[in-house]
CSV table of C-alpha atoms in Angstrom, one decimal:
chain,number,residue,atom,x,y,z
T,1,TYR,CA,43.2,-31.7,71.2
T,2,ALA,CA,43.3,-34.9,69.4
T,3,GLY,CA,43.7,-36.5,73.5
T,4,LYS,CA,47.5,-35.0,73.2
T,5,LYS,CA,48.8,-32.4,74.5
T,6,LEU,CA,50.0,-28.5,73.6
T,7,SER,CA,52.9,-28.9,75.6
T,8,THR,CA,54.7,-31.1,73.1
T,9,SER,CA,53.8,-30.2,69.7
T,10,GLY,CA,51.8,-27.6,70.0
T,11,CYS,CA,54.5,-24.6,69.5
T,12,GLY,CA,52.1,-23.8,65.2
T,13,PRO,CA,49.0,-23.0,67.2
T,14,VAL,CA,51.0,-20.7,70.2
T,15,SER,CA,52.7,-18.9,67.7
T,16,LEU,CA,49.8,-18.2,66.2
T,17,VAL,CA,48.2,-17.0,68.8
T,18,ASN,CA,50.6,-15.0,70.2
T,19,ALA,CA,50.9,-13.4,66.3
T,20,ILE,CA,47.3,-12.6,66.6
T,21,TYR,CA,47.3,-11.6,69.9
T,22,CYS,CA,50.1,-9.3,70.0
T,23,LEU,CA,48.7,-7.5,66.6
T,24,ASN,CA,45.7,-6.1,68.6
T,25,GLY,CA,45.5,-7.9,71.4
T,26,ILE,CA,42.3,-10.1,70.4
T,27,TYR,CA,43.0,-13.5,71.9
T,28,VAL,CA,41.9,-17.1,70.2
T,29,PRO,CA,42.0,-20.1,72.2
T,30,VAL,CA,44.9,-21.9,71.3
T,31,GLU,CA,42.6,-25.3,72.6
T,32,GLU,CA,40.4,-24.0,69.0
T,33,VAL,CA,42.9,-22.9,66.3
T,34,ALA,CA,44.7,-26.7,67.6
T,35,ASN,CA,41.4,-28.3,67.1
T,36,TRP,CA,41.0,-26.7,64.1
T,37,GLY,CA,44.0,-27.1,62.2
T,38,TYR,CA,44.0,-30.7,63.4
T,39,ASN,CA,40.5,-31.9,61.6
T,40,ASN,CA,41.4,-30.8,58.8
T,41,ASN,CA,44.5,-32.5,58.6
T,42,TYR,CA,46.7,-29.6,58.6
T,43,PHE,CA,48.4,-30.3,62.9
T,44,ASN,CA,49.6,-33.5,62.5
T,45,ALA,CA,49.9,-34.4,66.5
T,46,ASP,CA,49.4,-38.1,66.4
T,47,LYS,CA,53.2,-38.7,64.8
T,48,ASN,CA,54.5,-36.0,67.2
T,49,GLY,CA,54.7,-33.9,63.6
T,50,GLY,CA,53.4,-30.4,64.3
T,51,ILE,CA,53.0,-29.3,62.0
T,52,ALA,CA,51.8,-31.4,58.7
T,53,LYS,CA,50.6,-29.1,56.2
T,54,ARG,CA,51.9,-25.3,55.4
T,55,GLU,CA,48.4,-24.5,54.6
T,56,PHE,CA,47.2,-24.3,58.6
T,57,PHE,CA,49.1,-20.3,58.2
T,58,THR,CA,48.0,-19.6,55.1
T,59,THR,CA,43.4,-20.2,55.5
T,60,ALA,CA,44.2,-19.3,59.5
T,61,ASP,CA,42.3,-16.3,58.5
T,62,GLU,CA,39.6,-17.9,57.2
T,63,GLN,CA,38.5,-19.4,59.9
T,64,PHE,CA,39.2,-17.1,62.8
T,65,GLY,CA,40.0,-14.2,61.4
T,66,GLY,CA,36.0,-12.8,62.3
T,67,VAL,CA,37.2,-13.0,65.6
T,68,GLY,CA,40.4,-12.0,65.8
T,69,MET,CA,40.7,-9.3,63.5
T,70,PHE,CA,43.1,-10.8,61.4
T,71,ARG,CA,44.0,-11.2,57.4
T,72,TYR,CA,47.0,-13.9,56.2
T,73,ALA,CA,49.0,-11.4,54.5
T,74,GLY,CA,51.7,-13.7,52.4
T,75,TYR,CA,54.4,-16.2,51.9
T,76,GLY,CA,58.5,-15.6,53.1
T,77,LYS,CA,62.0,-17.2,53.2
T,78,ASP,CA,63.5,-13.9,53.7
T,79,VAL,CA,64.1,-11.7,56.7
T,80,GLN,CA,65.7,-9.5,54.8
T,81,ASP,CA,63.4,-8.8,52.0
T,82,PRO,CA,62.1,-4.8,53.1
T,83,ALA,CA,58.9,-5.7,52.3
T,84,PHE,CA,59.5,-8.1,55.7
T,85,ARG,CA,61.0,-5.6,57.7
T,86,SER,CA,58.2,-2.5,56.3
T,87,HIS,CA,55.4,-5.1,57.5
T,88,LEU,CA,56.3,-5.6,60.6
T,89,LEU,CA,57.4,-1.6,61.3
T,90,ASN,CA,53.3,-1.3,60.1
T,91,GLY,CA,52.7,-2.9,63.5
T,92,ASP,CA,51.7,-6.6,61.9
T,93,THR,CA,53.3,-10.3,63.0
T,94,ALA,CA,54.6,-13.4,62.2
T,95,VAL,CA,55.0,-16.8,62.2
T,96,LEU,CA,58.5,-18.4,61.4
T,97,HIS,CA,59.7,-21.7,61.6
T,98,VAL,CA,63.1,-21.8,62.3
T,99,ASN,CA,65.4,-26.2,63.1
T,100,TYR,CA,61.5,-27.7,63.6
T,101,HIS,CA,60.0,-25.7,65.8
T,102,PHE,CA,58.1,-22.0,65.6
T,103,ILE,CA,58.3,-18.7,67.0
T,104,ALA,CA,56.3,-15.8,66.7
T,105,VAL,CA,58.0,-12.1,65.8
T,106,ILE,CA,56.3,-9.3,66.6
T,107,ASP,CA,58.4,-6.2,66.0
T,108,TYR,CA,61.3,-4.8,64.3
T,109,ASP,CA,63.9,-2.0,65.4
T,110,PRO,CA,65.5,-0.8,62.3
T,111,GLU,CA,68.3,1.2,64.3
T,112,THR,CA,69.8,-1.7,65.6
T,113,ASN,CA,68.9,-4.9,63.4
T,114,GLN,CA,66.5,-7.0,65.6
T,115,TYR,CA,63.2,-8.9,65.7
T,116,PHE,CA,61.8,-9.2,68.6
T,117,VAL,CA,60.9,-12.7,69.1
T,118,LEU,CA,58.1,-15.0,71.7
T,119,ASP,CA,58.9,-18.6,71.6
T,120,SER,CA,56.2,-20.8,72.7
T,121,TYR,CA,59.3,-23.8,74.2
T,122,PRO,CA,61.9,-21.3,74.5
T,123,GLY,CA,65.0,-22.4,75.0
T,124,SER,CA,66.9,-24.3,77.7
T,125,GLY,CA,64.8,-27.3,77.3
T,126,THR,CA,65.5,-31.0,77.7
T,127,SER,CA,65.3,-31.6,74.8
T,128,MET,CA,66.3,-30.6,71.2
T,129,PRO,CA,66.3,-28.5,69.5
T,130,SER,CA,65.1,-26.2,72.8
T,131,LYS,CA,68.6,-26.9,74.9
T,132,TYR,CA,70.0,-24.4,72.3
T,133,ARG,CA,68.4,-21.9,71.3
T,134,THR,CA,68.5,-18.4,73.3
T,135,THR,CA,65.6,-17.7,74.1
T,136,THR,CA,63.2,-17.5,77.0
T,137,ALA,CA,59.9,-16.9,77.8
T,138,GLU,CA,59.8,-12.9,78.3
T,139,GLY,CA,60.4,-12.8,74.0
T,140,ASP,CA,63.7,-11.5,73.1
T,141,TRP,CA,65.2,-9.2,71.0
T,142,VAL,CA,67.5,-10.8,68.7
T,143,THR,CA,70.2,-9.6,65.6
T,144,LEU,CA,69.3,-10.6,62.3
T,145,ASP,CA,72.5,-13.5,62.4
T,146,GLU,CA,70.7,-14.8,64.2
T,147,LEU,CA,67.7,-15.4,62.2
T,148,GLN,CA,69.7,-17.2,59.7
T,149,LYS,CA,72.4,-19.3,60.8
T,150,GLY,CA,72.1,-21.8,64.1
T,151,TRP,CA,69.0,-22.9,66.4
T,152,LEU,CA,66.7,-19.5,65.5
T,153,ALA,CA,67.7,-19.7,61.5
T,154,VAL,CA,64.5,-19.3,59.1
T,155,THR,CA,63.8,-21.4,56.4
T,156,GLU,CA,60.2,-19.6,55.8
T,157,TYR,CA,57.3,-17.5,57.0
T,158,TRP,CA,54.0,-16.5,57.0
T,159,MET,CA,53.0,-12.9,57.5
T,160,TYR,CA,49.6,-11.5,59.2
T,161,SER,CA,48.0,-7.8,59.1
T,162,LYS,CA,45.1,-6.2,61.4
T,163,VAL,CA,42.2,-5.6,59.3
């Protein structure tokens, strides 16, 4: 997209695609999502800034919801919010903003109070902050504590539901 590689600044589009896919098994091509974001000035790959505007997450359903069978379901900042947990327990997903990065959260286990996350650029990378994240390419159960401080601390999130 825009002559750039998704691997260097594509965590937002990849996380959105992961969240959509985990809702219902429908793959929306990540290149299309990235190009749409870039063409609408939501996704700013030229400055290695990734997502330039939060509208990328709030309006993606207008462009891809018909194909991906999803809708934008809301915004939040507190992963302890009972509405957020209920959203995940209903089989819905979200994209989280964590320390200069985006990840998808696709499940919540109330017995362990853990969240299952998919990270498009998991820990053990060579650049900051990847080398400090404890995530893996296979996805990970993480604690509420991990989502509240450190390199996975959530600053905001966008929720998605099946249509």
